[in-house]
Short mmCIF file of C-alpha atoms in Angstrom, two decimals:
data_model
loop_
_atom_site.label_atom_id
_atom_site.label_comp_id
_atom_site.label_asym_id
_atom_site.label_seq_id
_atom_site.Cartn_x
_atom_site.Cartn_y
_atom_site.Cartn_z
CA UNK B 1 5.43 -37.91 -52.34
CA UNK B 2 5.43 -39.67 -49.12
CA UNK B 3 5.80 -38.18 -46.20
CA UNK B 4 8.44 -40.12 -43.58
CA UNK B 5 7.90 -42.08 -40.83
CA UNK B 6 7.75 -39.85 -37.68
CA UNK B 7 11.38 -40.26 -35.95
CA UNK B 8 10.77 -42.61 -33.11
CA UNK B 9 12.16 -40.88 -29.75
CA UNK B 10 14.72 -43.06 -27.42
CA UNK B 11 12.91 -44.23 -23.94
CA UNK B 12 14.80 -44.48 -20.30
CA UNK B 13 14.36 -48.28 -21.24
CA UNK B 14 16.35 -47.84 -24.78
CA UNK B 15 19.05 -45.89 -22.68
CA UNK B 16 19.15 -48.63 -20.21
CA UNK B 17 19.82 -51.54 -22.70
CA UNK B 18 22.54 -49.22 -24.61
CA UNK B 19 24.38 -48.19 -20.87
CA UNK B 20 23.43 -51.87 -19.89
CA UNK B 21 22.03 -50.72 -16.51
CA UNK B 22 18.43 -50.52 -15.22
CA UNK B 23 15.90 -48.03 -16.21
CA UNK B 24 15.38 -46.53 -12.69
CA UNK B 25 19.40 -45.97 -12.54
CA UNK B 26 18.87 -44.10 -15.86
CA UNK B 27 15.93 -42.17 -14.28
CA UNK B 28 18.15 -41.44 -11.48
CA UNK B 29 21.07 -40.07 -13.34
CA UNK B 30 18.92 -37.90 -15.70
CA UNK B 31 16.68 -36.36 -12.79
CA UNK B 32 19.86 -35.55 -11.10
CA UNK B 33 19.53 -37.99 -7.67
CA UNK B 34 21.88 -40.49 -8.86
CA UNK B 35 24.45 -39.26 -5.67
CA UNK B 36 21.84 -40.30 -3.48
CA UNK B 37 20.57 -43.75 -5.14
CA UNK B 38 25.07 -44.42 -4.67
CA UNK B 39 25.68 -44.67 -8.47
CA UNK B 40 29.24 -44.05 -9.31
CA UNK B 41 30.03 -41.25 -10.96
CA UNK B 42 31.65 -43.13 -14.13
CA UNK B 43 27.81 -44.76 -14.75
CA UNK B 44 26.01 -41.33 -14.31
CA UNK B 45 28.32 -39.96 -17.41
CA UNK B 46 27.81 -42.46 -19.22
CA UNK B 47 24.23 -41.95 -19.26
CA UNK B 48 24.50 -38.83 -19.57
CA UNK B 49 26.79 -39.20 -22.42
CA UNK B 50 24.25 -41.85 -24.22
CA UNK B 51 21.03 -39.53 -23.56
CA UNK B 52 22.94 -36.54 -25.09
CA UNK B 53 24.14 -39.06 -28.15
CA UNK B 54 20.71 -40.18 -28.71
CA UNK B 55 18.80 -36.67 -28.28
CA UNK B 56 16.89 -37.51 -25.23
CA UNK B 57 14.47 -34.66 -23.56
CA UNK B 58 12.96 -36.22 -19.88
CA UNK B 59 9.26 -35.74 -20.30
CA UNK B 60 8.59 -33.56 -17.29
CA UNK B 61 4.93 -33.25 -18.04
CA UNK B 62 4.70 -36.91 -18.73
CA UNK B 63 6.42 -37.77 -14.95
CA UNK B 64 4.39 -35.63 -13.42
CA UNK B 65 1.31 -37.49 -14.57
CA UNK B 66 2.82 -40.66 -13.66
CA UNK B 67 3.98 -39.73 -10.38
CA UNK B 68 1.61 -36.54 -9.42
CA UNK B 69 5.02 -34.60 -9.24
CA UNK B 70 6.52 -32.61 -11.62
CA UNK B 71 10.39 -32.09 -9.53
CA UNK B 72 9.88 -28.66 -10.64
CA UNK B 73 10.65 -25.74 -7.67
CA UNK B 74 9.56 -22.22 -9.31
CA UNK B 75 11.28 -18.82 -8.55
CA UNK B 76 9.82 -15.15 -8.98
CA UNK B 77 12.63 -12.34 -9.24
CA UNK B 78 12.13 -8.89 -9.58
CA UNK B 79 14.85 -8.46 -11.99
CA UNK B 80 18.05 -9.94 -12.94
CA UNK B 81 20.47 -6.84 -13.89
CA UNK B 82 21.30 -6.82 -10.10
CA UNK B 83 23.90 -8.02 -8.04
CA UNK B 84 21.41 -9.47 -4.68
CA UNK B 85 19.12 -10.78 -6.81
CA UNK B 86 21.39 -12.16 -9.76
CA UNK B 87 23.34 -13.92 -6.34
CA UNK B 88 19.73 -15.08 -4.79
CA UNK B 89 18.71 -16.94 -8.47
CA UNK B 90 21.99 -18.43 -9.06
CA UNK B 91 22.10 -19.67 -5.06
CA UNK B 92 18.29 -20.61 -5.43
CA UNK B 93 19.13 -23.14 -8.67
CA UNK B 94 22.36 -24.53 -7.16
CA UNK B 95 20.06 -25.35 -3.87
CA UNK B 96 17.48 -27.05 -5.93
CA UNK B 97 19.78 -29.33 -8.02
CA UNK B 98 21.17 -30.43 -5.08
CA UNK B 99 17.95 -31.61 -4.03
CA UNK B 100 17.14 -33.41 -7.15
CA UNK B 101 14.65 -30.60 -8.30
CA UNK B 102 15.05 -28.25 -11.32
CA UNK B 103 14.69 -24.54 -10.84
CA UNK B 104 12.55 -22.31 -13.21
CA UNK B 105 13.41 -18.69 -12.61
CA UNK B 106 11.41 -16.06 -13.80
CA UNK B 107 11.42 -12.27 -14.03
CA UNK B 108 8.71 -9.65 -13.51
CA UNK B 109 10.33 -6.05 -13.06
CA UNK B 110 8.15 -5.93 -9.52
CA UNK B 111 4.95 -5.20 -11.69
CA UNK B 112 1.83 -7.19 -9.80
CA UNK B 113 0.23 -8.06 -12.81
CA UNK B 114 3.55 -10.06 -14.41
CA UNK B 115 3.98 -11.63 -11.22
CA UNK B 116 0.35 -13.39 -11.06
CA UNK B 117 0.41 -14.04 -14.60
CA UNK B 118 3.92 -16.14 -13.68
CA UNK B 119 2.25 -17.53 -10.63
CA UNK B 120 -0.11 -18.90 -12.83
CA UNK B 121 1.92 -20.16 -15.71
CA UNK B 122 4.33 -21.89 -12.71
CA UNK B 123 1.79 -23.65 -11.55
CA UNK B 124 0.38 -24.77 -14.69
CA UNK B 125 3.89 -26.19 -15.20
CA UNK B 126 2.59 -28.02 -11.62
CA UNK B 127 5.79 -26.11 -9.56
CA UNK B 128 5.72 -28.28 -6.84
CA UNK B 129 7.13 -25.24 -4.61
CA UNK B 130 7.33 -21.81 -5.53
CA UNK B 131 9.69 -19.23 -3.77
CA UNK B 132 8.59 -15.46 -4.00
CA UNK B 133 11.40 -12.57 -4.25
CA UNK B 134 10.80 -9.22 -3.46
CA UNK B 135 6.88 -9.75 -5.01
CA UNK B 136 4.95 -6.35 -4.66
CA UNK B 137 1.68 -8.62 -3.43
CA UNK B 138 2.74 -11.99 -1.97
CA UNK B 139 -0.31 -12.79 -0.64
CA UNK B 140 -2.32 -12.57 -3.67
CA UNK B 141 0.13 -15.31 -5.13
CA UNK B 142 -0.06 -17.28 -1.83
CA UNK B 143 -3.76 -17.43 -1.88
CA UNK B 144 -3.59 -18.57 -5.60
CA UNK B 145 -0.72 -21.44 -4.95
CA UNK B 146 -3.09 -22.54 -1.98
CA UNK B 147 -6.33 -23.31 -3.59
CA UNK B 148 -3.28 -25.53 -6.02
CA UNK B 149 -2.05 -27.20 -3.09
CA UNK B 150 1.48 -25.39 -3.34
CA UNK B 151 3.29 -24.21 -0.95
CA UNK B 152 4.99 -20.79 -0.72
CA UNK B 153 8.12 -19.06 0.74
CA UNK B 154 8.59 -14.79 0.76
CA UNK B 155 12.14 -13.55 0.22
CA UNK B 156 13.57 -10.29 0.59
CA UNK B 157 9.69 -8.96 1.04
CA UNK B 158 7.36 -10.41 4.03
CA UNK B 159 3.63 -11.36 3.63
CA UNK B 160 1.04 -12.44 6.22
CA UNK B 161 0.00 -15.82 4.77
CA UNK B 162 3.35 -17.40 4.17
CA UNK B 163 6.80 -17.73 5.73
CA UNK B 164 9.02 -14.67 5.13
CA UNK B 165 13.05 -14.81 5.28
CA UNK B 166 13.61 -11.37 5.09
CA UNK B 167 16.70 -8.98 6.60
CA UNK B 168 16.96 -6.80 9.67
CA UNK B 169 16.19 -3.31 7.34
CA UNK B 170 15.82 -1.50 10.69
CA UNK B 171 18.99 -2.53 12.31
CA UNK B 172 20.94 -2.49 9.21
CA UNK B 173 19.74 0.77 7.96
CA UNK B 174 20.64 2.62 11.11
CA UNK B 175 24.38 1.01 12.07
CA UNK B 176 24.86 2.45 8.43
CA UNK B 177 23.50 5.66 8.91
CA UNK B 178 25.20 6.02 11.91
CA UNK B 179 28.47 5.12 9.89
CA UNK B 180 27.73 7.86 7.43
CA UNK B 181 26.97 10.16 9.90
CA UNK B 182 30.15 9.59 11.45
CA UNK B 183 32.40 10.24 8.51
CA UNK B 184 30.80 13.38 7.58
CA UNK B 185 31.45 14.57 10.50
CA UNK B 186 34.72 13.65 10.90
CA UNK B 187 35.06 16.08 7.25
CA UNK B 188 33.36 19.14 8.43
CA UNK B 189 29.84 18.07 8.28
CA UNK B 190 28.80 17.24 12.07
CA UNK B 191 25.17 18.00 12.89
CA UNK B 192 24.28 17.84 8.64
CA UNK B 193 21.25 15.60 7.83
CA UNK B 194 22.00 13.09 5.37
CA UNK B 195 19.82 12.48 2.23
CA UNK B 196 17.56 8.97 2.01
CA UNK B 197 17.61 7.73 -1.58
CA UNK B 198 15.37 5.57 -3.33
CA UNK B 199 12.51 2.63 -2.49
CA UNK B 200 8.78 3.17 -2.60
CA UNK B 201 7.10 4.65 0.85
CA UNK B 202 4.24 1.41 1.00
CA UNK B 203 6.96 -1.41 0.85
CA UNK B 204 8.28 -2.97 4.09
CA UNK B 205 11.90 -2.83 3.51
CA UNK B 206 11.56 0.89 2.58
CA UNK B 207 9.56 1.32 5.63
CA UNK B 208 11.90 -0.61 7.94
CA UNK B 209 15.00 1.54 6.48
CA UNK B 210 13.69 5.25 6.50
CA UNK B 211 12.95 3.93 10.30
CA UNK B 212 16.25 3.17 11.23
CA UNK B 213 17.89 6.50 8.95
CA UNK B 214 15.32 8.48 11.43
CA UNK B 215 15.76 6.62 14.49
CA UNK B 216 20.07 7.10 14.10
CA UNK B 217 19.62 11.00 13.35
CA UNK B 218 17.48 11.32 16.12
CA UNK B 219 20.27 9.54 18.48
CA UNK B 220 22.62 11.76 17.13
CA UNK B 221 20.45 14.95 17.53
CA UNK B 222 20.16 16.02 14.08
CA UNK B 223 16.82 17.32 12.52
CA UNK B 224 15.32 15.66 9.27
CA UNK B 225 13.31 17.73 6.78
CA UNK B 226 10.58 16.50 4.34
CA UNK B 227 13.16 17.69 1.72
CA UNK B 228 15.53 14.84 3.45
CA UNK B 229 14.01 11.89 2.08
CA UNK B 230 13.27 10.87 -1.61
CA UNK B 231 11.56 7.42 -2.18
CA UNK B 232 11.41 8.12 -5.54
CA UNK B 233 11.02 4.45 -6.45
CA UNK B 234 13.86 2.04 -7.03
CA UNK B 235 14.71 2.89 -10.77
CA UNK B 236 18.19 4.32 -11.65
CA UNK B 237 16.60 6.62 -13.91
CA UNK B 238 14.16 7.72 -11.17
CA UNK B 239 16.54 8.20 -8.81
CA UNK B 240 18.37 10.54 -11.29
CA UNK B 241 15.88 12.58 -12.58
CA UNK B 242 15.16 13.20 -8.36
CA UNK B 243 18.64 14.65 -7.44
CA UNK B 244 18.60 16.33 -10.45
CA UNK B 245 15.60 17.99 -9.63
CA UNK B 246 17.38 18.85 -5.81
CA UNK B 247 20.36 20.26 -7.59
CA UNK B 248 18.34 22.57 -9.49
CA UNK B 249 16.36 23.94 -6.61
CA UNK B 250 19.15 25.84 -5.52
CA UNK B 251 18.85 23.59 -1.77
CA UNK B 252 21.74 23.36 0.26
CA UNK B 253 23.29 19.58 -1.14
CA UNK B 254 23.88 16.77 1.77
CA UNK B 255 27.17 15.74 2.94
CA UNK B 256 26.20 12.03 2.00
CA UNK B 257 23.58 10.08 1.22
CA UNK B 258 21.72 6.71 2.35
CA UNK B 259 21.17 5.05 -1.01
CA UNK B 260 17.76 2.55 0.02
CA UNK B 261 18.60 0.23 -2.80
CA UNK B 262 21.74 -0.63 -4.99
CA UNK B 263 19.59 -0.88 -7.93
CA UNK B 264 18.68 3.09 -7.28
CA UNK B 265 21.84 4.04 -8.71
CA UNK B 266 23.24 0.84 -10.46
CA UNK B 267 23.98 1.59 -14.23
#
C-alpha cells in the first residue's frame, strides 16, 4: 500500500497570487499590522478569508528565524478565576494586538517554581517582552530574561531589577479603613478595631496594606491586637478555615473587616 504524498501547505506567496496582492500585504494582514501598512479593510478580510479557506498557520518559529523576532509579548498571571487579574489579561492581549504583537498568557497559582518553569518555556518560545503579574520572585525571572536579552515589566508586585507599575496599597488601604471605621461607628461600634483579612506577611502589597489599616486606627485612636490581623494567605479556603477558627475561640467578633484581597473570600 502506498502511503500519500505529504499535503503540501499554502505559502504567504500562494495567498498572494489567490487575493492577487503582494506577499508582504498578506504578511501584514495575517500578523495583524495591516492598519498601519493603510490596507483597506475589505483586502485584510479577504486574506483573512483565503488563509482560513486554505488552512494556513503563520510559522511563528519560522519568522522569528528569519527576522530574529518572534512578535510574541509573554504574560505571567497568578490566576485567572479573578476579577483584577481576569481584567489585567484580557486588557494586556487587547494592548498587544494593537501593537501588532500576539499575547501568550499563562497561569501559575503564585507558586515560584511554575513561574520560572513559564519564564523559561516563554522565552524558549523567544517572547520578545515578558510582563510579570503579581510573581512571588520577580527578580529571579528578571535575571533569567536578562542573560536572554528580554526585557521585563512587574505588575501588581514590585521588584528591584525591573520597572514596577504597582498601586498606592498604603494610601488605598487606609482611606478604606478609615471608611469602615466610620460606618461602624456610625452603628454602635465607635472605638472597635476592625479585623485585617487575608495576604501573606513577606509580600509588598500585604505589607503596604496592614500599614495603612494600622496607620488609620492609630489616627483614629483605636488599639490593634495581634488577634486583629490574619494574613492567612490569599486562598478562599484559607481565609475560611481562619474565621472559623476566631468564631470558635469564643473572641469578641469585629464590627467589620478589611478583606486584603478579593480573591480571600471570592467563591
Amino acid at each position: 500500500m502506498r502511503t500519500p504524498p505529504p499535503i503540501k501547505k499554502p505559502t504567504v506567496h500562494d495567498l498572494a497570487a489567490l487575493a492577487g496582492t503582494s506577499a508582504s500585504t498578506v504578511s501584514a494582514v495575517l500578523n495583524g499590522s495591516w492598519e498601519k501598512r493603510r490596507i483597506s479593510k475589505r483586502l485584510a478580510d479577504e486574506v483573512s478569508r483565503i488563509a482560513e479557506e486554505q488552512g494556513y498557520a503563520l510559522n511563528m518559529q519560522a519568522r522569528a528565524l528569519r527576522r530574529a523576532r518572534s512578535g510574541i509579548i509573554g504574560m505571567i498571571l497568578p490566576m485567572y478565576d479573578n476579577r483584577y487579574f481576569s481584567s489585567i489579561a484580557q486588557t494586556f492581549e487587547d494592548m498587544a494586538r494593537a501593537r501588532g504583537l500576539f499575547p501568550i498568557v499563562t497561569c501559575t497559582q503564585r507558586d515560584p517554581r511554575l513561574e520560572l518553569a513559564a519564564a523559561r518555556s516563554l522565552l524558549a518560545y523567544q517572547v520578545e517582552y515578558l510582563v510579570c503579574t503579581g510573581t512571588t520572585d520577580p527578580d529571579r525571572i528578571t535575571r533569567l530574561c536578562s542573560k536572554a536579552g528580554v526585557p521585563t515589566i512587574n505588575l501588581d508586585l514590585p521588584g528591584s531589577l525591573a520597572p514596577s507599575v504597582i498601586s498606592d496599597n498604603f494610601a488605598g488601604a487606609m482611606a478604606l479603613t478609615q471608611d469602615i471605621l466610620a460606618r461602624c461607628a456610625a452603628k454602635g461600634h465607635a472605638g472597635e478595631p476592625l479585623l485585617f483579612i487575608g495576604g501573606r506577611g513577606t509580600d509588598h502589597n500585604t505589607r503596604e496594606r496592614l500599614r495603612g489599616f494600622r496607620a488609620a486606627h492609630q489616627a483614629a485612636g483605636i488599639a490593634l491586637g495581634e488577634d486583629d490581623v490574619l494574613t492567612c494567605g490569599y486562598a478562599a479556603g484559607k481565609a475560611s478555615e481562619a474565621l472559623s477558627a476566631l468564631a470558635a475561640s469564643g473572641a469578641p467578633l469585629p464590627p467589620g473587616m478589611f478583606v486584603n484581597s478579593t480573591i480571600s473570600l471570592e467563591g
